[in-house]
Structure formats: C-alpha cells, structure tokens
Amino acid sequence: MKSFSIPLFLICVSFLFIFSCTQKTSQEASEKNWYKGNLHTHSYWSDGDEFPEVIMKWYKDKGYQFVALSDHNVFQEGEKWKSIKADSLYRNAFQAYLSEYGEEWVEYMQEEEELKVKLKTYKEYAPLYNEKEKFLMIPAQEITAGFEGKPLHLNLTNLERLIVPMEGGSVVEVLQNNINAVLEQRKASGKPMMVHINHPNFIWAITLEDMIRLKGERFFEVYNGHPAVHNLGDSTRMGYEAMWDFINIAYLEKGQPLIFGLATDDSHNYHKQGAKFSNSGRGWVVIQADSLEAGTLVEALERGDFYASTGVELEKLSYENNVLEVAALPKDGVNYTLEFIGCKEGEKDTQVLKTVEGNAGSFELSPDLLFVRCKITSSEPQHNPVENMKNQLAWTQPVRPE
C-alpha cells in the first residue's frame, strides 16, 4: 500500500500514491500534489462586503492554494463603482484598503458623505496573487436563478464566459437548463469546467426528489458555511449528508455516475464575525492533482480525487485493491472517530459499516456494496461554526468496488 503525508495543507512533496474513486480495475501510481481551496466566495462585485483583492490576500495568507470568486450573475470585468456604506466599520475598512494598495491603485470619488470606489477587474487583481504552484484564482460565477420565489443557485467554476441564468417551468427544469448551459459552454470551448448545486436547503428550495431527477450534475455542497442554509436540515427535512447518500443510491440505480460532496465557505461578511455571519475559513476542499492549474483541478474533482473538510486534515487517503485507507493528522489531546458509511446492493439506505475510534482506519469493500465513504469527526471544535456543527469534520468521496 502506498502512503503519503499531507502536512498542514501546504503543497506536499511528490509521492507515490493511488487514489481512485472510479471503477477502473488498475491504475498506476503517479506523483501528485495536494491543494487546498474554496470554491464559493463573494465580493463587492455582488453581495459581499469586501474588495476582491483583500479577500484573495486573506485566503493566500491563510495557506489556501486556490479560490474561486463566484459573485452572483456577474464576472469581474467591465466598469463597476461601489458605494461604500457610511458606517464607520466599512469606511475604516476602505481606509485600510487605501493604505494597503495606495492612491495609484485605488480609484475613488468622494462628495460630501458619499464615497464610491471603482472595483478592480479579474484581469487587474488576479496577477497580484497568482503564483505558479502556490496560489491560483479560478474564474467563476454563481448562477443565480429561481422558480416561484425559490432561490436556485449553481456555481460555475473555470468559466469561459458569463452565463445568463436560464428559466424553466419547475425547479428541476430551471436547474437542468442551467446545468446544460454549463455543459454546452464546456463542450464548445474545450475548456474543463464544472457546475455544482449550491445549498439545496436554502429557503428549502431544492428537495431530494429534485436532485435525483437531475442529469449531468456531479457535485453539490455537502457543507456550506452560510448560517442560513440548513446543513443539518430540520425535524421534517433531511440534511445534506443524508441527502448525498440517497442521491447516490438513486443515481446508481439509473446508471448515472456518483455525485461528489464539496465543502465551501459561501463567504459574504468580512468585517463582522460569528455564527450569524457568512465568514471565510469554514469549509474547503483538498484536491489531489498533477499541478495547480484550473483545468487540472477540475478534472481531479471529477475523478473524486479530493476530500471536503471543515477543519480536519488528512495525512493519508488511499483506495487500492478495494481497500479504503484514511488517517487524520494526529494532534495532541485530539481524538478522532472514523465512520465508514456505505450501502449494500438492493438496499435503499446507507449504514455505518465500521467505526474506528482513533485517527486511522481502513475498510475493505466487498462486491455486494454499492459504495463506501468515510466521515471523520474530530473532538477539536471548529473555529467559528454555524448551526450545531461544532466539531471539525472531513468527508472522503464515495468509492465503488473494483
């Protein structure tokens, strides 16, 4: 068995490792790296409350290797002026921005109490932080559509051009039309890009039945750091993790590929912190890929070569010869519980097939299993949690018997 370490989310040294979430019977080990990033972020270009340069600097300084700035129905191009609130919190933040980037960079107008700032475009600010194999900004958009008052949001990562939200006669039709628009753009451009469903439980917009009826969707958010998206569901509606398993059981019955689970920030608020605000640093993915390039990252995500996290770091993750091995990075005074969760052929629900009290464990898949994934729960509290999700978590992607 090949093994590797993932030290503190920094780019790892090259290593030999096999990690397959497909049904391939064999796969040669290859030298790959691990990259940490956030795929759902907002700025002053839509309903975020900070300049994109400041946001990117925060993520880079915190050790992220990539970020997709996914503003609502807009890409950061063309001319846009932002009126800054008169509140001292935001005016002081502007002064900090001006001090950091200087008068030559910041273009603004002030008349009496009104302050307007010209926002920098993607082409202007991305070169400030893009650094080969260290940090990458990925062009993105949150496609913000709706049906009968229900918010239907999808993220497009590595876009070629902005997509105007598609309409439809039902929740499923609206979602499907927008998924198709992304897939058509990908085919026409030849550029790897992905679409994922955002926060289905936001205003209870997207049901399990809606998700099951979709075609061509490979990703959704199993965790979203916004305080109003009901990650855990409620007394009558299921949370995202349960939804994930039911979707995959249904997809396999229909001959569709597995859907993978992402963790994202969905950050909007950069000046007020706490459980009531949508802050950065709550959810991310860690991707195994050959290089820090947008297309390469998208292709790795589509292979399932990643895990989602709200704080847990893995030092080992492998799937070879039908054995899924997982190890969390040991920490003094921190305990871990590993749950290997799967579904047997002919059954309609998943179950915990094996529980390990400790940082490391493995599970051998038998031919009668549809899929297995691992959920890792840490005794360490999550920094700045939402809902009742107080402990740090990680989720590996489901794998199938070879």
Tab-separated table of C-alpha atoms in Angstrom, residues 62-382:
chain	number	residue	atom	x	y	z
A	62	LYS	CA	-4.105	31.581	5.414
A	63	GLY	CA	-2.430	28.889	3.316
A	64	TYR	CA	-5.057	28.272	0.648
A	65	GLN	CA	-3.728	27.417	-2.800
A	66	PHE	CA	-6.787	28.346	-4.882
A	67	VAL	CA	-10.014	30.326	-4.663
A	68	ALA	CA	-12.983	30.728	-6.996
A	69	LEU	CA	-14.536	34.175	-6.550
A	70	SER	CA	-18.117	33.354	-7.530
A	71	ASP	CA	-20.212	36.508	-7.483
A	72	HIS	CA	-23.926	36.397	-8.339
A	73	ASN	CA	-24.618	36.606	-12.087
A	74	VAL	CA	-21.543	38.717	-12.714
A	75	PHE	CA	-17.925	38.194	-13.618
A	76	GLN	CA	-15.362	40.731	-12.510
A	77	GLU	CA	-14.979	42.564	-15.813
A	78	GLY	CA	-16.037	45.943	-17.163
A	79	GLU	CA	-16.571	49.057	-15.070
A	80	LYS	CA	-18.339	48.914	-11.711
A	81	TRP	CA	-18.418	51.529	-8.965
A	82	LYS	CA	-19.334	50.537	-5.426
A	83	SER	CA	-20.905	52.918	-2.924
A	84	ILE	CA	-19.345	52.338	0.486
A	85	LYS	CA	-21.716	52.454	3.448
A	86	ALA	CA	-21.336	55.439	5.755
A	87	ASP	CA	-20.980	53.068	8.708
A	88	SER	CA	-17.570	53.593	10.296
A	89	LEU	CA	-16.857	49.858	10.055
A	90	TYR	CA	-16.894	49.970	6.259
A	91	ARG	CA	-15.314	53.414	5.950
A	92	ASN	CA	-12.435	52.296	8.163
A	93	ALA	CA	-12.095	49.161	6.030
A	94	PHE	CA	-11.867	51.379	2.956
A	95	GLN	CA	-9.110	53.426	4.585
A	96	ALA	CA	-7.237	50.203	5.334
A	97	TYR	CA	-7.691	49.157	1.698
A	98	LEU	CA	-6.419	52.528	0.511
A	99	SER	CA	-3.437	52.342	2.844
A	100	GLU	CA	-2.578	48.793	1.744
A	101	TYR	CA	-2.839	49.318	-2.023
A	102	GLY	CA	-2.146	53.027	-2.406
A	103	GLU	CA	-3.576	56.021	-4.246
A	104	GLU	CA	-2.188	54.842	-7.581
A	105	TRP	CA	-4.155	51.591	-7.356
A	106	VAL	CA	-7.395	52.760	-5.735
A	107	GLU	CA	-9.688	54.952	-7.827
A	108	TYR	CA	-12.449	56.613	-5.826
A	109	MET	CA	-14.741	59.627	-5.676
A	110	GLN	CA	-15.983	61.367	-2.565
A	111	GLU	CA	-18.650	64.050	-2.475
A	112	GLU	CA	-19.816	65.132	0.956
A	113	GLU	CA	-20.967	61.891	2.638
A	114	GLU	CA	-20.967	59.716	-0.491
A	115	LEU	CA	-17.946	57.528	-1.216
A	116	LYS	CA	-17.693	55.488	-4.415
A	117	VAL	CA	-14.851	53.157	-5.334
A	118	LYS	CA	-14.111	51.679	-8.736
A	119	LEU	CA	-13.760	47.922	-8.374
A	120	LYS	CA	-10.785	46.189	-9.914
A	121	THR	CA	-11.442	43.572	-12.571
A	122	TYR	CA	-10.302	39.967	-12.504
A	123	LYS	CA	-7.600	40.751	-15.057
A	124	GLU	CA	-6.345	43.579	-12.856
A	125	TYR	CA	-6.282	41.912	-9.446
A	126	ALA	CA	-5.578	38.252	-10.262
A	127	PRO	CA	-1.913	38.932	-11.202
A	128	LEU	CA	-1.356	40.383	-7.720
A	129	TYR	CA	-1.750	36.959	-6.146
A	130	ASN	CA	-1.456	34.284	-8.816
A	131	GLU	CA	1.820	32.476	-8.253
A	132	LYS	CA	2.848	29.276	-10.002
A	133	GLU	CA	2.247	26.231	-7.796
A	134	LYS	CA	1.488	28.475	-4.822
A	135	PHE	CA	-1.775	30.298	-5.455
A	136	LEU	CA	-4.381	30.380	-8.205
A	137	MET	CA	-7.533	32.377	-8.747
A	138	ILE	CA	-10.129	30.464	-10.750
A	139	PRO	CA	-12.715	32.447	-12.758
A	140	ALA	CA	-16.188	31.593	-11.501
A	141	GLN	CA	-19.812	32.661	-11.249
A	142	GLU	CA	-22.739	31.847	-9.012
A	143	ILE	CA	-25.559	31.322	-11.481
A	144	THR	CA	-28.441	32.802	-9.518
A	145	ALA	CA	-31.800	31.673	-10.856
A	146	GLY	CA	-35.128	30.905	-9.242
A	147	PHE	CA	-38.607	29.475	-9.560
A	148	GLU	CA	-41.716	30.752	-7.787
A	149	GLY	CA	-39.644	32.510	-5.144
A	150	LYS	CA	-37.268	29.604	-4.568
A	151	PRO	CA	-33.568	30.514	-4.921
A	152	LEU	CA	-31.865	28.096	-7.316
A	153	HIS	CA	-28.130	28.674	-7.258
A	154	LEU	CA	-25.353	26.830	-9.084
A	155	ASN	CA	-21.647	27.594	-9.171
A	156	LEU	CA	-19.748	27.567	-12.441
A	157	THR	CA	-16.016	27.061	-11.880
A	158	ASN	CA	-13.419	27.908	-14.534
A	159	LEU	CA	-15.882	29.739	-16.740
A	160	GLU	CA	-15.119	30.842	-20.278
A	161	ARG	CA	-17.837	33.489	-20.317
A	162	LEU	CA	-20.692	34.626	-18.107
A	163	ILE	CA	-23.893	32.578	-18.256
A	164	VAL	CA	-27.220	34.387	-18.159
A	165	PRO	CA	-29.473	32.388	-15.785
A	166	MET	CA	-31.838	30.079	-17.626
A	167	GLU	CA	-35.517	29.898	-16.767
A	168	GLY	CA	-37.882	26.921	-16.718
A	169	GLY	CA	-41.276	25.607	-15.710
A	170	SER	CA	-40.208	23.867	-12.498
A	171	VAL	CA	-37.344	23.691	-10.016
A	172	VAL	CA	-35.858	20.719	-11.847
A	173	GLU	CA	-36.238	22.330	-15.261
A	174	VAL	CA	-34.530	25.538	-14.142
A	175	LEU	CA	-31.636	23.619	-12.597
A	176	GLN	CA	-31.317	21.293	-15.578
A	177	ASN	CA	-31.364	24.148	-18.092
A	178	ASN	CA	-28.521	25.860	-16.253
A	179	ILE	CA	-26.536	22.635	-15.921
A	180	ASN	CA	-26.965	22.100	-19.657
A	181	ALA	CA	-25.797	25.653	-20.366
A	182	VAL	CA	-22.553	24.983	-18.500
A	183	LEU	CA	-22.024	21.647	-20.223
A	184	GLU	CA	-22.651	23.261	-23.604
A	185	GLN	CA	-20.144	26.024	-22.862
A	186	ARG	CA	-17.605	23.416	-21.815
A	187	LYS	CA	-18.111	21.424	-24.995
A	188	ALA	CA	-17.905	24.497	-27.223
A	189	SER	CA	-14.807	25.891	-25.529
A	190	GLY	CA	-12.976	22.623	-24.950
A	191	LYS	CA	-12.101	24.001	-21.522
A	192	PRO	CA	-12.554	21.881	-18.376
A	193	MET	CA	-15.222	23.496	-16.225
A	194	MET	CA	-17.648	22.265	-13.607
A	195	VAL	CA	-21.035	23.145	-12.214
A	196	HIS	CA	-22.234	22.333	-8.724
A	197	ILE	CA	-25.524	22.726	-6.869
A	198	ASN	CA	-25.349	25.212	-4.007
A	199	HIS	CA	-27.055	24.838	-0.614
A	200	PRO	CA	-30.250	22.903	-1.570
A	201	ASN	CA	-31.909	23.680	1.780
A	202	PHE	CA	-31.542	27.452	1.450
A	203	ILE	CA	-35.159	28.600	1.902
A	204	TRP	CA	-35.902	24.888	1.358
A	205	ALA	CA	-35.647	25.441	-2.383
A	206	ILE	CA	-34.342	22.097	-3.687
A	207	THR	CA	-35.646	18.753	-2.465
A	208	LEU	CA	-34.082	15.320	-2.597
A	209	GLU	CA	-36.545	14.403	-5.333
A	210	ASP	CA	-35.424	17.420	-7.365
A	211	MET	CA	-31.768	16.420	-7.025
A	212	ILE	CA	-32.469	12.834	-8.068
A	213	ARG	CA	-34.127	13.963	-11.301
A	214	LEU	CA	-31.073	15.917	-12.489
A	215	LYS	CA	-28.760	14.651	-15.217
A	216	GLY	CA	-25.150	15.611	-15.764
A	217	GLU	CA	-24.643	17.028	-12.267
A	218	ARG	CA	-21.590	15.619	-10.487
A	219	PHE	CA	-21.277	17.870	-7.431
A	220	PHE	CA	-23.219	19.523	-4.650
A	221	GLU	CA	-22.404	21.157	-1.338
A	222	VAL	CA	-22.451	18.646	1.492
A	223	TYR	CA	-21.373	21.578	3.676
A	224	ASN	CA	-21.855	25.321	3.191
A	225	GLY	CA	-20.595	27.876	5.720
A	226	HIS	CA	-23.509	30.300	5.348
A	227	PRO	CA	-25.617	30.445	8.538
A	228	ALA	CA	-28.972	30.236	6.720
A	229	VAL	CA	-28.615	27.137	4.544
A	230	HIS	CA	-29.699	24.362	6.958
A	231	ASN	CA	-26.798	21.940	6.538
A	232	LEU	CA	-28.417	19.671	9.120
A	233	GLY	CA	-31.984	20.003	7.847
A	234	ASP	CA	-34.719	20.221	10.468
A	235	SER	CA	-37.243	17.966	12.188
A	236	THR	CA	-39.009	17.158	8.913
A	237	ARG	CA	-36.349	17.711	6.228
A	238	MET	CA	-33.061	15.898	5.822
A	239	GLY	CA	-29.623	17.435	5.980
A	240	TYR	CA	-27.092	17.420	3.186
A	241	GLU	CA	-25.130	14.352	4.250
A	242	ALA	CA	-28.207	12.117	4.290
A	243	MET	CA	-29.339	13.674	1.020
A	244	TRP	CA	-25.945	12.857	-0.510
A	245	ASP	CA	-26.319	9.134	0.106
A	246	PHE	CA	-29.892	8.917	-1.167
A	247	ILE	CA	-28.912	10.784	-4.335
A	248	ASN	CA	-26.093	8.342	-4.996
A	249	ILE	CA	-28.255	5.283	-4.427
A	250	ALA	CA	-30.771	6.667	-6.925
A	251	TYR	CA	-28.090	7.705	-9.421
A	252	LEU	CA	-26.524	4.253	-9.443
A	253	GLU	CA	-29.937	2.666	-9.959
A	254	LYS	CA	-30.334	4.883	-13.038
A	255	GLY	CA	-26.821	4.202	-14.292
A	256	GLN	CA	-25.587	7.724	-13.535
A	257	PRO	CA	-22.165	8.492	-12.047
A	258	LEU	CA	-21.791	9.169	-8.344
A	259	ILE	CA	-22.253	12.723	-7.115
A	260	PHE	CA	-19.413	14.141	-5.030
A	261	GLY	CA	-19.674	16.332	-1.936
A	262	LEU	CA	-17.984	19.725	-1.591
A	263	ALA	CA	-17.412	21.912	1.458
A	264	THR	CA	-17.419	25.664	0.817
A	265	ASP	CA	-17.401	28.989	2.646
A	266	ASP	CA	-20.034	30.903	0.665
A	267	SER	CA	-18.425	33.889	2.369
A	268	HIS	CA	-20.070	37.314	2.235
A	269	ASN	CA	-19.150	39.018	5.506
A	270	TYR	CA	-15.551	40.056	6.101
A	271	HIS	CA	-15.892	42.658	8.868
A	272	LYS	CA	-18.307	41.034	11.309
A	273	GLN	CA	-17.519	37.574	12.653
A	274	GLY	CA	-19.732	34.994	14.319
A	275	ALA	CA	-22.410	32.369	13.850
A	276	LYS	CA	-24.854	34.903	12.371
A	277	PHE	CA	-22.481	35.907	9.587
A	278	SER	CA	-21.201	34.242	6.431
A	279	ASN	CA	-17.466	34.212	7.122
A	280	SER	CA	-14.386	32.788	5.449
A	281	GLY	CA	-12.484	29.742	6.650
A	282	ARG	CA	-15.336	27.365	7.425
A	283	GLY	CA	-15.340	24.846	4.577
A	284	TRP	CA	-12.944	23.824	1.838
A	285	VAL	CA	-11.792	21.023	-0.429
A	286	VAL	CA	-8.330	19.488	-0.680
A	287	ILE	CA	-7.625	18.192	-4.179
A	288	GLN	CA	-5.001	15.720	-5.386
A	289	ALA	CA	-3.770	16.854	-8.794
A	290	ASP	CA	-0.706	16.992	-11.004
A	291	SER	CA	-0.409	20.774	-10.904
A	292	LEU	CA	-2.061	23.944	-9.690
A	293	GLU	CA	-3.939	24.747	-12.888
A	294	ALA	CA	-7.674	25.355	-13.172
A	295	GLY	CA	-8.379	22.666	-15.754
A	296	THR	CA	-6.263	20.118	-13.907
A	297	LEU	CA	-8.086	20.827	-10.652
A	298	VAL	CA	-11.496	20.468	-12.313
A	299	GLU	CA	-10.515	17.132	-13.840
A	300	ALA	CA	-9.252	15.889	-10.464
A	301	LEU	CA	-12.519	16.901	-8.823
A	302	GLU	CA	-14.418	14.953	-11.468
A	303	ARG	CA	-12.358	11.860	-10.643
A	304	GLY	CA	-13.240	12.261	-6.976
A	305	ASP	CA	-9.604	12.866	-6.074
A	306	PHE	CA	-10.320	15.132	-3.127
A	307	TYR	CA	-11.846	15.361	0.302
A	308	ALA	CA	-14.054	18.014	1.892
A	309	SER	CA	-13.299	19.489	5.298
A	310	THR	CA	-14.360	21.936	7.980
A	311	GLY	CA	-11.061	21.608	9.830
A	312	VAL	CA	-9.825	18.001	9.834
A	313	GLU	CA	-6.557	17.451	7.983
A	314	LEU	CA	-5.774	14.056	6.497
A	315	GLU	CA	-2.270	12.662	6.408
A	316	LYS	CA	-3.269	9.572	4.461
A	317	LEU	CA	-6.001	8.770	1.975
A	318	SER	CA	-5.825	5.867	-0.431
A	319	TYR	CA	-8.066	3.463	-2.284
A	320	GLU	CA	-6.317	0.439	-3.768
A	321	ASN	CA	-7.309	-3.197	-4.227
A	322	ASN	CA	-10.758	-2.420	-2.807
A	323	VAL	CA	-9.300	-1.106	0.459
A	324	LEU	CA	-10.101	2.440	1.547
A	325	GLU	CA	-7.498	3.746	3.999
A	326	VAL	CA	-7.872	7.008	5.887
A	327	ALA	CA	-5.704	8.691	8.509
A	328	ALA	CA	-6.217	12.076	10.111
A	329	LEU	CA	-3.221	14.136	11.135
A	330	PRO	CA	-2.528	13.285	14.797
A	331	LYS	CA	-2.747	16.157	17.277
A	332	ASP	CA	-2.019	16.143	20.992
A	333	GLY	CA	-5.206	15.966	23.008
A	334	VAL	CA	-7.412	15.474	19.941
A	335	ASN	CA	-9.477	12.319	19.379
A	336	TYR	CA	-10.948	11.129	16.103
A	337	THR	CA	-13.838	8.900	15.099
A	338	LEU	CA	-13.829	7.371	11.618
A	339	GLU	CA	-17.130	6.097	10.242
A	340	PHE	CA	-17.103	4.036	7.060
A	341	ILE	CA	-20.560	4.559	5.611
A	342	GLY	CA	-21.966	2.584	2.697
A	343	CYS	CA	-24.886	0.917	1.016
A	344	LYS	CA	-25.329	-2.707	0.026
A	345	GLU	CA	-26.821	-3.721	-3.300
A	346	GLY	CA	-30.601	-3.903	-3.178
A	347	GLU	CA	-30.891	-1.673	-0.122
A	348	LYS	CA	-32.381	1.811	-0.090
A	349	ASP	CA	-30.357	3.427	2.681
A	350	THR	CA	-26.795	3.599	3.927
A	351	GLN	CA	-25.481	2.369	7.233
A	352	VAL	CA	-22.312	2.732	9.257
A	353	LEU	CA	-20.396	-0.382	8.249
A	354	LYS	CA	-17.429	0.168	10.539
A	355	THR	CA	-16.435	2.630	13.251
A	356	VAL	CA	-12.860	3.286	14.331
A	357	GLU	CA	-12.011	5.255	17.461
A	358	GLY	CA	-8.645	6.671	16.511
A	359	ASN	CA	-7.024	8.746	13.823
A	360	ALA	CA	-6.509	5.921	11.287
A	361	GLY	CA	-8.543	3.089	9.846
A	362	SER	CA	-9.323	1.065	6.745
A	363	PHE	CA	-12.252	-0.704	5.155
A	364	GLU	CA	-12.277	-3.440	2.524
A	365	LEU	CA	-15.125	-3.186	0.031
A	366	SER	CA	-16.917	-6.401	-0.867
A	367	PRO	CA	-18.591	-6.887	-4.274
A	368	ASP	CA	-22.076	-6.530	-2.782
A	369	LEU	CA	-21.520	-2.894	-1.797
A	370	LEU	CA	-22.698	-0.032	-3.979
A	371	PHE	CA	-20.282	2.492	-2.476
A	372	VAL	CA	-18.438	3.425	0.706
A	373	ARG	CA	-17.215	6.774	2.020
A	374	CYS	CA	-15.577	7.836	5.261
A	375	LYS	CA	-16.657	10.580	7.639
A	376	ILE	CA	-14.014	11.789	10.074
A	377	THR	CA	-15.109	13.591	13.241
A	378	SER	CA	-12.589	15.364	15.450
A	379	SER	CA	-13.004	16.217	19.124
A	380	GLU	CA	-11.434	19.577	18.273
A	381	PRO	CA	-14.027	22.344	17.925
A	382	GLN	CA	-14.429	24.095	14.606
